[in-house]
Amino acid sequence: GAGVSQSPSNKVTEKGKDVELRCDPISGHTALYWYRQSLGQGLEFLIYFQGNSAPDKSGLPSDRFSAERTGGSVSTLTIQRTQQEDSAVYLCASSLKPPGLAEYEQYFGPGTRLTVT
Amino acid sequence: LAKTTQPISMDSYEGQEVNITCSHNNIATNDYITWYQQFPSQGPRFIIQGYKTKVTNEVASLFIPADRKSSTLSLPRVSLSDTAVYYCLARNAGNNRKLIWGLGTSLAVNP
């Protein structure tokens, strides 16, 4: 079946511009995560959506970052007034259920490589 | 907050067994420890998870001692295609059950 897809695969933008990154999770997956990965670094959690519950935004680095998930499916991560330090690969993942004591496997998309010039 | 610590890099040769140990402090008492694998230019992929003792699947084994302060991912008879970054994950203890990703271990398998 189809996996998690993300678009665009690459995005180059000028400092100060706004960007939107899209994630299409696996159909039926209720949990959706956004992460950021800088070159040679581990994953940095950004935001987590679970069903109709209020999202966990605790990882968003500043108020320039926001995300939405419409209809419990597609999600958009928006970065306003981009800065050079925002350059990274932005990864989206979905899982069938929210984590309990055991972690439900997160299925990752290929990521969007964002370059801010 | 919880913290996971892994070796930055490891080298091995085809056919060898590779053990990657992750130490984790202040993790949630009852939650599982999970390992992911990431190839270049791809998102991470789930390998294995466990709570205590030993878990084995078709890809790897995971050893977790009783004190759960560390875990060891064991890859039997590695091949060149196992060259990747391996991450251990655990949840923070307390009310902030944030999932903590380590910086990962870059494994290079040589011919």
JSON list of C-alpha atoms in Angstrom, two decimals:
[
{"chain": "A", "resi": 1, "resn": "GLY", "atom": "CA", "xyz": [0.00, 0.00, 0.00]},
{"chain": "A", "resi": 2, "resn": "ALA", "atom": "CA", "xyz": [0.92, 3.64, -0.20]},
{"chain": "A", "resi": 3, "resn": "GLY", "atom": "CA", "xyz": [3.28, 4.96, 2.41]},
{"chain": "A", "resi": 4, "resn": "VAL", "atom": "CA", "xyz": [3.64, 8.42, 3.86]},
{"chain": "A", "resi": 5, "resn": "SER", "atom": "CA", "xyz": [4.24, 11.01, 1.18]},
{"chain": "A", "resi": 6, "resn": "GLN", "atom": "CA", "xyz": [5.62, 14.51, 1.53]},
{"chain": "A", "resi": 7, "resn": "SER", "atom": "CA", "xyz": [5.82, 17.43, -0.83]},
{"chain": "A", "resi": 8, "resn": "PRO", "atom": "CA", "xyz": [7.81, 19.12, -2.09]},
{"chain": "A", "resi": 9, "resn": "SER", "atom": "CA", "xyz": [10.85, 16.89, -1.87]},
{"chain": "A", "resi": 10, "resn": "ASN", "atom": "CA", "xyz": [13.10, 19.93, -2.04]},
{"chain": "A", "resi": 11, "resn": "LYS", "atom": "CA", "xyz": [12.39, 23.58, -1.36]},
{"chain": "A", "resi": 12, "resn": "VAL", "atom": "CA", "xyz": [14.75, 26.50, -1.74]},
{"chain": "A", "resi": 13, "resn": "THR", "atom": "CA", "xyz": [13.48, 29.78, -0.42]},
{"chain": "A", "resi": 14, "resn": "GLU", "atom": "CA", "xyz": [14.81, 33.21, 0.39]},
{"chain": "A", "resi": 15, "resn": "LYS", "atom": "CA", "xyz": [15.19, 34.39, 3.94]},
{"chain": "A", "resi": 16, "resn": "GLY", "atom": "CA", "xyz": [12.02, 36.05, 5.13]},
{"chain": "A", "resi": 17, "resn": "LYS", "atom": "CA", "xyz": [9.64, 34.14, 2.88]},
{"chain": "A", "resi": 18, "resn": "ASP", "atom": "CA", "xyz": [6.93, 31.80, 4.15]},
{"chain": "A", "resi": 19, "resn": "VAL", "atom": "CA", "xyz": [6.91, 28.12, 3.21]},
{"chain": "A", "resi": 20, "resn": "GLU", "atom": "CA", "xyz": [4.35, 25.33, 3.44]},
{"chain": "A", "resi": 21, "resn": "LEU", "atom": "CA", "xyz": [5.30, 21.69, 3.67]},
{"chain": "A", "resi": 22, "resn": "ARG", "atom": "CA", "xyz": [2.73, 18.97, 3.09]},
{"chain": "A", "resi": 23, "resn": "CYS", "atom": "CA", "xyz": [2.36, 15.49, 4.54]},
{"chain": "A", "resi": 24, "resn": "ASP", "atom": "CA", "xyz": [-0.05, 12.78, 3.42]},
{"chain": "A", "resi": 25, "resn": "PRO", "atom": "CA", "xyz": [-0.11, 10.07, 6.10]},
{"chain": "A", "resi": 26, "resn": "ILE", "atom": "CA", "xyz": [-1.02, 6.45, 5.59]},
{"chain": "A", "resi": 27, "resn": "SER", "atom": "CA", "xyz": [-4.78, 6.09, 5.33]},
{"chain": "A", "resi": 28, "resn": "GLY", "atom": "CA", "xyz": [-6.34, 5.15, 8.65]},
{"chain": "A", "resi": 29, "resn": "HIS", "atom": "CA", "xyz": [-3.39, 6.25, 10.77]},
{"chain": "A", "resi": 30, "resn": "THR", "atom": "CA", "xyz": [-4.64, 8.42, 13.60]},
{"chain": "A", "resi": 31, "resn": "ALA", "atom": "CA", "xyz": [-1.32, 9.76, 14.84]},
{"chain": "A", "resi": 32, "resn": "LEU", "atom": "CA", "xyz": [0.87, 12.15, 12.86]},
{"chain": "A", "resi": 33, "resn": "TYR", "atom": "CA", "xyz": [4.26, 13.57, 13.78]},
{"chain": "A", "resi": 34, "resn": "TRP", "atom": "CA", "xyz": [6.50, 16.28, 12.37]},
{"chain": "A", "resi": 35, "resn": "TYR", "atom": "CA", "xyz": [10.25, 16.22, 12.99]},
{"chain": "A", "resi": 36, "resn": "ARG", "atom": "CA", "xyz": [13.20, 18.29, 11.89]},
{"chain": "A", "resi": 37, "resn": "GLN", "atom": "CA", "xyz": [16.61, 16.84, 11.14]},
{"chain": "A", "resi": 38, "resn": "SER", "atom": "CA", "xyz": [19.60, 19.10, 10.63]},
{"chain": "A", "resi": 39, "resn": "LEU", "atom": "CA", "xyz": [22.66, 17.83, 8.80]},
{"chain": "A", "resi": 40, "resn": "GLY", "atom": "CA", "xyz": [24.34, 15.05, 10.76]},
{"chain": "A", "resi": 41, "resn": "GLN", "atom": "CA", "xyz": [21.95, 15.42, 13.68]},
{"chain": "A", "resi": 42, "resn": "GLY", "atom": "CA", "xyz": [19.26, 13.31, 15.24]},
{"chain": "A", "resi": 43, "resn": "LEU", "atom": "CA", "xyz": [15.57, 13.98, 14.96]},
{"chain": "A", "resi": 44, "resn": "GLU", "atom": "CA", "xyz": [14.05, 16.95, 16.70]},
{"chain": "A", "resi": 45, "resn": "PHE", "atom": "CA", "xyz": [10.36, 16.52, 17.55]},
{"chain": "A", "resi": 46, "resn": "LEU", "atom": "CA", "xyz": [8.19, 19.43, 16.43]},
{"chain": "A", "resi": 47, "resn": "ILE", "atom": "CA", "xyz": [4.50, 18.60, 16.77]},
{"chain": "A", "resi": 48, "resn": "TYR", "atom": "CA", "xyz": [2.16, 15.63, 17.22]},
{"chain": "A", "resi": 49, "resn": "PHE", "atom": "CA", "xyz": [-1.47, 15.20, 16.16]},
{"chain": "A", "resi": 50, "resn": "GLN", "atom": "CA", "xyz": [-3.76, 12.49, 17.51]},
{"chain": "A", "resi": 51, "resn": "GLY", "atom": "CA", "xyz": [-7.24, 12.22, 16.09]},
{"chain": "A", "resi": 52, "resn": "ASN", "atom": "CA", "xyz": [-9.35, 15.21, 17.05]},
{"chain": "A", "resi": 53, "resn": "SER", "atom": "CA", "xyz": [-7.37, 16.00, 20.19]},
{"chain": "A", "resi": 54, "resn": "ALA", "atom": "CA", "xyz": [-5.47, 19.22, 20.62]},
{"chain": "A", "resi": 55, "resn": "PRO", "atom": "CA", "xyz": [-2.01, 18.79, 19.10]},
{"chain": "A", "resi": 56, "resn": "ASP", "atom": "CA", "xyz": [1.14, 18.55, 21.19]},
{"chain": "A", "resi": 57, "resn": "LYS", "atom": "CA", "xyz": [3.04, 21.62, 20.04]},
{"chain": "A", "resi": 58, "resn": "SER", "atom": "CA", "xyz": [5.74, 21.41, 22.66]},
{"chain": "A", "resi": 59, "resn": "GLY", "atom": "CA", "xyz": [8.54, 20.92, 20.13]},
{"chain": "A", "resi": 60, "resn": "LEU", "atom": "CA", "xyz": [7.86, 23.91, 17.90]},
{"chain": "A", "resi": 61, "resn": "PRO", "atom": "CA", "xyz": [10.98, 26.09, 18.13]},
{"chain": "A", "resi": 62, "resn": "SER", "atom": "CA", "xyz": [9.27, 29.45, 17.73]},
{"chain": "A", "resi": 63, "resn": "ASP", "atom": "CA", "xyz": [5.93, 31.07, 16.93]},
{"chain": "A", "resi": 64, "resn": "ARG", "atom": "CA", "xyz": [7.01, 31.25, 13.29]},
{"chain": "A", "resi": 65, "resn": "PHE", "atom": "CA", "xyz": [6.23, 27.54, 13.10]},
{"chain": "A", "resi": 66, "resn": "SER", "atom": "CA", "xyz": [2.68, 26.23, 12.94]},
{"chain": "A", "resi": 67, "resn": "ALA", "atom": "CA", "xyz": [0.94, 23.12, 11.67]},
{"chain": "A", "resi": 68, "resn": "GLU", "atom": "CA", "xyz": [-2.54, 21.98, 10.83]},
{"chain": "A", "resi": 69, "resn": "ARG", "atom": "CA", "xyz": [-4.13, 18.65, 10.19]},
{"chain": "A", "resi": 70, "resn": "THR", "atom": "CA", "xyz": [-7.34, 18.79, 8.23]},
{"chain": "A", "resi": 71, "resn": "GLY", "atom": "CA", "xyz": [-9.98, 16.11, 8.47]},
{"chain": "A", "resi": 72, "resn": "GLY", "atom": "CA", "xyz": [-7.67, 13.88, 10.46]},
{"chain": "A", "resi": 73, "resn": "SER", "atom": "CA", "xyz": [-5.58, 13.25, 7.38]},
{"chain": "A", "resi": 74, "resn": "VAL", "atom": "CA", "xyz": [-3.35, 15.65, 5.46]},
{"chain": "A", "resi": 75, "resn": "SER", "atom": "CA", "xyz": [-1.09, 17.93, 7.47]},
{"chain": "A", "resi": 76, "resn": "THR", "atom": "CA", "xyz": [0.65, 21.16, 6.56]},
{"chain": "A", "resi": 77, "resn": "LEU", "atom": "CA", "xyz": [3.65, 22.59, 8.39]},
{"chain": "A", "resi": 78, "resn": "THR", "atom": "CA", "xyz": [4.05, 26.32, 7.84]},
{"chain": "A", "resi": 79, "resn": "ILE", "atom": "CA", "xyz": [7.17, 28.30, 8.57]},
{"chain": "A", "resi": 80, "resn": "GLN", "atom": "CA", "xyz": [6.76, 32.05, 8.42]},
{"chain": "A", "resi": 81, "resn": "ARG", "atom": "CA", "xyz": [9.56, 34.53, 7.80]},
{"chain": "A", "resi": 82, "resn": "THR", "atom": "CA", "xyz": [12.08, 31.75, 7.24]},
{"chain": "A", "resi": 83, "resn": "GLN", "atom": "CA", "xyz": [15.58, 32.08, 8.65]},
{"chain": "A", "resi": 84, "resn": "GLN", "atom": "CA", "xyz": [18.77, 30.36, 7.55]},
{"chain": "A", "resi": 85, "resn": "GLU", "atom": "CA", "xyz": [18.76, 28.23, 10.70]},
{"chain": "A", "resi": 86, "resn": "ASP", "atom": "CA", "xyz": [15.47, 26.73, 9.53]},
{"chain": "A", "resi": 87, "resn": "SER", "atom": "CA", "xyz": [17.37, 24.88, 6.81]},
{"chain": "A", "resi": 88, "resn": "ALA", "atom": "CA", "xyz": [16.94, 21.16, 7.50]},
{"chain": "A", "resi": 89, "resn": "VAL", "atom": "CA", "xyz": [15.09, 18.07, 6.39]},
{"chain": "A", "resi": 90, "resn": "TYR", "atom": "CA", "xyz": [11.52, 18.09, 7.67]},
{"chain": "A", "resi": 91, "resn": "LEU", "atom": "CA", "xyz": [10.17, 14.60, 8.23]},
{"chain": "A", "resi": 92, "resn": "CYS", "atom": "CA", "xyz": [6.60, 13.53, 8.72]},
{"chain": "A", "resi": 93, "resn": "ALA", "atom": "CA", "xyz": [5.55, 10.22, 10.25]},
{"chain": "A", "resi": 94, "resn": "SER", "atom": "CA", "xyz": [2.24, 8.53, 10.97]},
{"chain": "A", "resi": 95, "resn": "SER", "atom": "CA", "xyz": [1.28, 5.62, 13.17]},
{"chain": "A", "resi": 96, "resn": "LEU", "atom": "CA", "xyz": [-1.83, 3.52, 13.42]},
{"chain": "A", "resi": 97, "resn": "LYS", "atom": "CA", "xyz": [-2.57, 4.43, 17.00]},
{"chain": "A", "resi": 98, "resn": "PRO", "atom": "CA", "xyz": [-1.22, 6.76, 19.64]},
{"chain": "A", "resi": 99, "resn": "PRO", "atom": "CA", "xyz": [1.53, 5.35, 21.82]},
{"chain": "A", "resi": 100, "resn": "GLY", "atom": "CA", "xyz": [0.58, 3.47, 24.94]},
{"chain": "A", "resi": 101, "resn": "LEU", "atom": "CA", "xyz": [3.25, 1.71, 26.95]},
{"chain": "A", "resi": 102, "resn": "ALA", "atom": "CA", "xyz": [4.49, 0.19, 23.73]},
{"chain": "A", "resi": 103, "resn": "GLU", "atom": "CA", "xyz": [5.29, 2.39, 20.79]},
{"chain": "A", "resi": 104, "resn": "TYR", "atom": "CA", "xyz": [3.27, 1.92, 17.66]},
{"chain": "A", "resi": 105, "resn": "GLU", "atom": "CA", "xyz": [5.61, 1.88, 14.70]},
{"chain": "A", "resi": 106, "resn": "GLN", "atom": "CA", "xyz": [6.04, 5.27, 13.10]},
{"chain": "A", "resi": 107, "resn": "TYR", "atom": "CA", "xyz": [6.12, 5.20, 9.31]},
{"chain": "A", "resi": 108, "resn": "PHE", "atom": "CA", "xyz": [8.20, 8.02, 7.92]},
{"chain": "A", "resi": 109, "resn": "GLY", "atom": "CA", "xyz": [7.93, 9.90, 4.69]},
{"chain": "A", "resi": 110, "resn": "PRO", "atom": "CA", "xyz": [10.99, 10.72, 2.58]},
{"chain": "A", "resi": 111, "resn": "GLY", "atom": "CA", "xyz": [11.18, 14.23, 3.98]},
{"chain": "A", "resi": 112, "resn": "THR", "atom": "CA", "xyz": [11.32, 17.72, 2.54]},
{"chain": "A", "resi": 113, "resn": "ARG", "atom": "CA", "xyz": [14.76, 19.27, 2.31]},
{"chain": "A", "resi": 114, "resn": "LEU", "atom": "CA", "xyz": [14.39, 22.98, 3.04]},
{"chain": "A", "resi": 115, "resn": "THR", "atom": "CA", "xyz": [17.18, 25.37, 2.15]},
{"chain": "A", "resi": 116, "resn": "VAL", "atom": "CA", "xyz": [16.88, 29.00, 3.18]},
{"chain": "A", "resi": 117, "resn": "THR", "atom": "CA", "xyz": [19.25, 31.28, 1.33]},
{"chain": "B", "resi": 1, "resn": "LEU", "atom": "CA", "xyz": [14.42, 15.33, 30.78]},
{"chain": "B", "resi": 2, "resn": "ALA", "atom": "CA", "xyz": [15.45, 11.85, 29.75]},
{"chain": "B", "resi": 3, "resn": "LYS", "atom": "CA", "xyz": [18.60, 11.51, 27.75]},
{"chain": "B", "resi": 4, "resn": "THR", "atom": "CA", "xyz": [19.85, 8.74, 25.49]},
{"chain": "B", "resi": 5, "resn": "THR", "atom": "CA", "xyz": [23.55, 8.31, 24.77]},
{"chain": "B", "resi": 6, "resn": "GLN", "atom": "CA", "xyz": [24.99, 6.18, 21.99]},
{"chain": "B", "resi": 7, "resn": "PRO", "atom": "CA", "xyz": [28.40, 5.88, 20.34]},
{"chain": "B", "resi": 8, "resn": "ILE", "atom": "CA", "xyz": [28.65, 8.33, 17.47]},
{"chain": "B", "resi": 9, "resn": "SER", "atom": "CA", "xyz": [30.04, 5.76, 15.05]},
{"chain": "B", "resi": 10, "resn": "MET", "atom": "CA", "xyz": [31.03, 2.12, 14.72]},
{"chain": "B", "resi": 11, "resn": "ASP", "atom": "CA", "xyz": [32.86, 0.11, 12.10]},
{"chain": "B", "resi": 12, "resn": "SER", "atom": "CA", "xyz": [32.36, -3.54, 11.29]},
{"chain": "B", "resi": 13, "resn": "TYR", "atom": "CA", "xyz": [32.89, -6.10, 8.57]},
{"chain": "B", "resi": 14, "resn": "GLU", "atom": "CA", "xyz": [30.48, -8.24, 6.64]},
{"chain": "B", "resi": 15, "resn": "GLY", "atom": "CA", "xyz": [29.41, -11.35, 8.52]},
{"chain": "B", "resi": 16, "resn": "GLN", "atom": "CA", "xyz": [30.23, -10.01, 11.97]},
{"chain": "B", "resi": 17, "resn": "GLU", "atom": "CA", "xyz": [27.80, -9.49, 14.81]},
{"chain": "B", "resi": 18, "resn": "VAL", "atom": "CA", "xyz": [27.39, -5.85, 15.79]},
{"chain": "B", "resi": 19, "resn": "ASN", "atom": "CA", "xyz": [26.21, -4.69, 19.19]},
{"chain": "B", "resi": 20, "resn": "ILE", "atom": "CA", "xyz": [25.21, -1.07, 19.71]},
{"chain": "B", "resi": 21, "resn": "THR", "atom": "CA", "xyz": [24.57, 0.00, 23.29]},
{"chain": "B", "resi": 22, "resn": "CYS", "atom": "CA", "xyz": [22.48, 2.96, 24.30]},
{"chain": "B", "resi": 23, "resn": "SER", "atom": "CA", "xyz": [22.37, 4.33, 27.81]},
{"chain": "B", "resi": 24, "resn": "HIS", "atom": "CA", "xyz": [19.18, 6.08, 28.90]},
{"chain": "B", "resi": 25, "resn": "ASN", "atom": "CA", "xyz": [18.59, 8.03, 32.08]},
{"chain": "B", "resi": 26, "resn": "ASN", "atom": "CA", "xyz": [15.32, 9.18, 33.61]},
{"chain": "B", "resi": 27, "resn": "ILE", "atom": "CA", "xyz": [13.14, 7.26, 31.21]},
{"chain": "B", "resi": 28, "resn": "ALA", "atom": "CA", "xyz": [9.54, 6.33, 31.88]},
{"chain": "B", "resi": 29, "resn": "THR", "atom": "CA", "xyz": [9.28, 3.28, 34.12]},
{"chain": "B", "resi": 30, "resn": "ASN", "atom": "CA", "xyz": [6.70, 1.37, 32.15]},
{"chain": "B", "resi": 31, "resn": "ASP", "atom": "CA", "xyz": [7.32, 2.41, 28.57]},
{"chain": "B", "resi": 32, "resn": "TYR", "atom": "CA", "xyz": [9.14, 0.49, 25.88]},
{"chain": "B", "resi": 33, "resn": "ILE", "atom": "CA", "xyz": [12.54, 1.23, 24.38]},
{"chain": "B", "resi": 34, "resn": "THR", "atom": "CA", "xyz": [12.56, 1.42, 20.62]},
{"chain": "B", "resi": 35, "resn": "TRP", "atom": "CA", "xyz": [15.22, 1.34, 17.92]},
{"chain": "B", "resi": 36, "resn": "TYR", "atom": "CA", "xyz": [15.05, 2.79, 14.42]},
{"chain": "B", "resi": 37, "resn": "GLN", "atom": "CA", "xyz": [17.33, 2.55, 11.39]},
{"chain": "B", "resi": 38, "resn": "GLN", "atom": "CA", "xyz": [17.92, 5.37, 8.90]},
{"chain": "B", "resi": 39, "resn": "PHE", "atom": "CA", "xyz": [19.53, 5.16, 5.49]},
{"chain": "B", "resi": 40, "resn": "PRO", "atom": "CA", "xyz": [20.84, 8.31, 3.76]},
{"chain": "B", "resi": 41, "resn": "SER", "atom": "CA", "xyz": [18.12, 10.49, 2.27]},
{"chain": "B", "resi": 42, "resn": "GLN", "atom": "CA", "xyz": [15.35, 8.37, 3.78]},
{"chain": "B", "resi": 43, "resn": "GLY", "atom": "CA", "xyz": [13.15, 8.61, 6.84]},
{"chain": "B", "resi": 44, "resn": "PRO", "atom": "CA", "xyz": [13.88, 6.31, 9.79]},
{"chain": "B", "resi": 45, "resn": "ARG", "atom": "CA", "xyz": [12.47, 2.80, 9.81]},
{"chain": "B", "resi": 46, "resn": "PHE", "atom": "CA", "xyz": [11.35, 0.83, 12.88]},
{"chain": "B", "resi": 47, "resn": "ILE", "atom": "CA", "xyz": [13.58, -2.10, 13.81]},
{"chain": "B", "resi": 48, "resn": "ILE", "atom": "CA", "xyz": [12.59, -3.43, 17.21]},
{"chain": "B", "resi": 49, "resn": "GLN", "atom": "CA", "xyz": [11.25, -2.49, 20.62]},
{"chain": "B", "resi": 50, "resn": "GLY", "atom": "CA", "xyz": [11.27, -4.10, 24.03]},
{"chain": "B", "resi": 51, "resn": "TYR", "atom": "CA", "xyz": [10.60, -3.56, 27.72]},
{"chain": "B", "resi": 52, "resn": "LYS", "atom": "CA", "xyz": [12.93, -5.93, 29.56]},
{"chain": "B", "resi": 53, "resn": "THR", "atom": "CA", "xyz": [15.17, -8.92, 28.97]},
{"chain": "B", "resi": 54, "resn": "LYS", "atom": "CA", "xyz": [15.45, -10.01, 25.36]},
{"chain": "B", "resi": 55, "resn": "VAL", "atom": "CA", "xyz": [13.37, -9.51, 22.25]},
{"chain": "B", "resi": 56, "resn": "THR", "atom": "CA", "xyz": [14.21, -11.01, 18.87]},
{"chain": "B", "resi": 57, "resn": "ASN", "atom": "CA", "xyz": [12.71, -10.53, 15.44]},
{"chain": "B", "resi": 58, "resn": "GLU", "atom": "CA", "xyz": [13.81, -11.37, 11.93]},
{"chain": "B", "resi": 59, "resn": "VAL", "atom": "CA", "xyz": [16.13, -8.38, 11.80]},
{"chain": "B", "resi": 60, "resn": "ALA", "atom": "CA", "xyz": [17.71, -7.94, 15.22]},
{"chain": "B", "resi": 61, "resn": "SER", "atom": "CA", "xyz": [17.73, -8.70, 18.92]},
{"chain": "B", "resi": 62, "resn": "LEU", "atom": "CA", "xyz": [17.32, -6.25, 21.73]},
{"chain": "B", "resi": 63, "resn": "PHE", "atom": "CA", "xyz": [18.73, -6.81, 25.20]},
{"chain": "B", "resi": 64, "resn": "ILE", "atom": "CA", "xyz": [17.47, -4.71, 28.11]},
{"chain": "B", "resi": 65, "resn": "PRO", "atom": "CA", "xyz": [18.79, -5.35, 31.63]},
{"chain": "B", "resi": 66, "resn": "ALA", "atom": "CA", "xyz": [16.53, -5.31, 34.65]},
{"chain": "B", "resi": 67, "resn": "ASP", "atom": "CA", "xyz": [17.50, -1.76, 35.63]},
{"chain": "B", "resi": 68, "resn": "ARG", "atom": "CA", "xyz": [16.58, -0.52, 32.13]},
{"chain": "B", "resi": 69, "resn": "LYS", "atom": "CA", "xyz": [19.37, 2.02, 32.20]},
{"chain": "B", "resi": 70, "resn": "SER", "atom": "CA", "xyz": [20.70, 0.75, 28.91]},
{"chain": "B", "resi": 71, "resn": "SER", "atom": "CA", "xyz": [19.74, -1.33, 25.94]},
{"chain": "B", "resi": 72, "resn": "THR", "atom": "CA", "xyz": [21.81, -3.17, 23.35]},
{"chain": "B", "resi": 73, "resn": "LEU", "atom": "CA", "xyz": [20.78, -3.65, 19.77]},
{"chain": "B", "resi": 74, "resn": "SER", "atom": "CA", "xyz": [22.38, -6.75, 18.28]},
{"chain": "B", "resi": 75, "resn": "LEU", "atom": "CA", "xyz": [22.63, -7.20, 14.52]},
{"chain": "B", "resi": 76, "resn": "PRO", "atom": "CA", "xyz": [23.69, -10.73, 13.58]},
{"chain": "B", "resi": 77, "resn": "ARG", "atom": "CA", "xyz": [25.97, -11.25, 10.59]},
{"chain": "B", "resi": 78, "resn": "VAL", "atom": "CA", "xyz": [25.82, -7.76, 9.17]},
{"chain": "B", "resi": 79, "resn": "SER", "atom": "CA", "xyz": [26.01, -7.07, 5.46]},
{"chain": "B", "resi": 80, "resn": "LEU", "atom": "CA", "xyz": [26.93, -3.96, 3.50]},
{"chain": "B", "resi": 81, "resn": "SER", "atom": "CA", "xyz": [23.26, -3.02, 3.36]},
{"chain": "B", "resi": 82, "resn": "ASP", "atom": "CA", "xyz": [23.19, -2.63, 7.14]},
{"chain": "B", "resi": 83, "resn": "THR", "atom": "CA", "xyz": [25.31, 0.51, 6.82]},
{"chain": "B", "resi": 84, "resn": "ALA", "atom": "CA", "xyz": [23.01, 3.11, 8.34]},
{"chain": "B", "resi": 85, "resn": "VAL", "atom": "CA", "xyz": [22.40, 5.28, 11.38]},
{"chain": "B", "resi": 86, "resn": "TYR", "atom": "CA", "xyz": [20.73, 3.53, 14.32]},
{"chain": "B", "resi": 87, "resn": "TYR", "atom": "CA", "xyz": [18.70, 5.45, 16.88]},
{"chain": "B", "resi": 88, "resn": "CYS", "atom": "CA", "xyz": [17.44, 4.38, 20.28]},
{"chain": "B", "resi": 89, "resn": "LEU", "atom": "CA", "xyz": [14.33, 6.03, 21.61]},
{"chain": "B", "resi": 90, "resn": "ALA", "atom": "CA", "xyz": [12.76, 6.22, 25.02]},
{"chain": "B", "resi": 91, "resn": "ARG", "atom": "CA", "xyz": [10.07, 8.26, 26.70]},
{"chain": "B", "resi": 92, "resn": "ASN", "atom": "CA", "xyz": [10.75, 10.81, 29.36]},
{"chain": "B", "resi": 93, "resn": "ALA", "atom": "CA", "xyz": [9.61, 9.92, 32.85]},
{"chain": "B", "resi": 94, "resn": "GLY", "atom": "CA", "xyz": [6.97, 11.95, 34.62]},
{"chain": "B", "resi": 95, "resn": "ASN", "atom": "CA", "xyz": [4.17, 14.02, 33.20]},
{"chain": "B", "resi": 96, "resn": "ASN", "atom": "CA", "xyz": [6.10, 15.15, 30.14]},
{"chain": "B", "resi": 97, "resn": "ARG", "atom": "CA", "xyz": [6.23, 11.83, 28.32]},
{"chain": "B", "resi": 98, "resn": "LYS", "atom": "CA", "xyz": [8.13, 13.27, 25.42]},
{"chain": "B", "resi": 99, "resn": "LEU", "atom": "CA", "xyz": [9.71, 10.76, 23.07]},
{"chain": "B", "resi": 100, "resn": "ILE", "atom": "CA", "xyz": [13.46, 11.28, 23.15]},
{"chain": "B", "resi": 101, "resn": "TRP", "atom": "CA", "xyz": [15.55, 10.52, 20.06]},
{"chain": "B", "resi": 102, "resn": "GLY", "atom": "CA", "xyz": [19.28, 10.09, 20.52]},
{"chain": "B", "resi": 103, "resn": "LEU", "atom": "CA", "xyz": [21.84, 11.43, 18.06]},
{"chain": "B", "resi": 104, "resn": "GLY", "atom": "CA", "xyz": [22.22, 7.98, 16.57]},
{"chain": "B", "resi": 105, "resn": "THR", "atom": "CA", "xyz": [25.10, 5.64, 15.86]},
{"chain": "B", "resi": 106, "resn": "SER", "atom": "CA", "xyz": [26.49, 5.66, 12.36]},
{"chain": "B", "resi": 107, "resn": "LEU", "atom": "CA", "xyz": [27.39, 2.06, 11.50]},
{"chain": "B", "resi": 108, "resn": "ALA", "atom": "CA", "xyz": [29.74, 1.43, 8.60]},
{"chain": "B", "resi": 109, "resn": "VAL", "atom": "CA", "xyz": [29.95, -2.15, 7.38]},
{"chain": "B", "resi": 110, "resn": "ASN", "atom": "CA", "xyz": [33.04, -2.83, 5.32]},
{"chain": "B", "resi": 111, "resn": "PRO", "atom": "CA", "xyz": [33.64, -5.64, 2.80]}
]
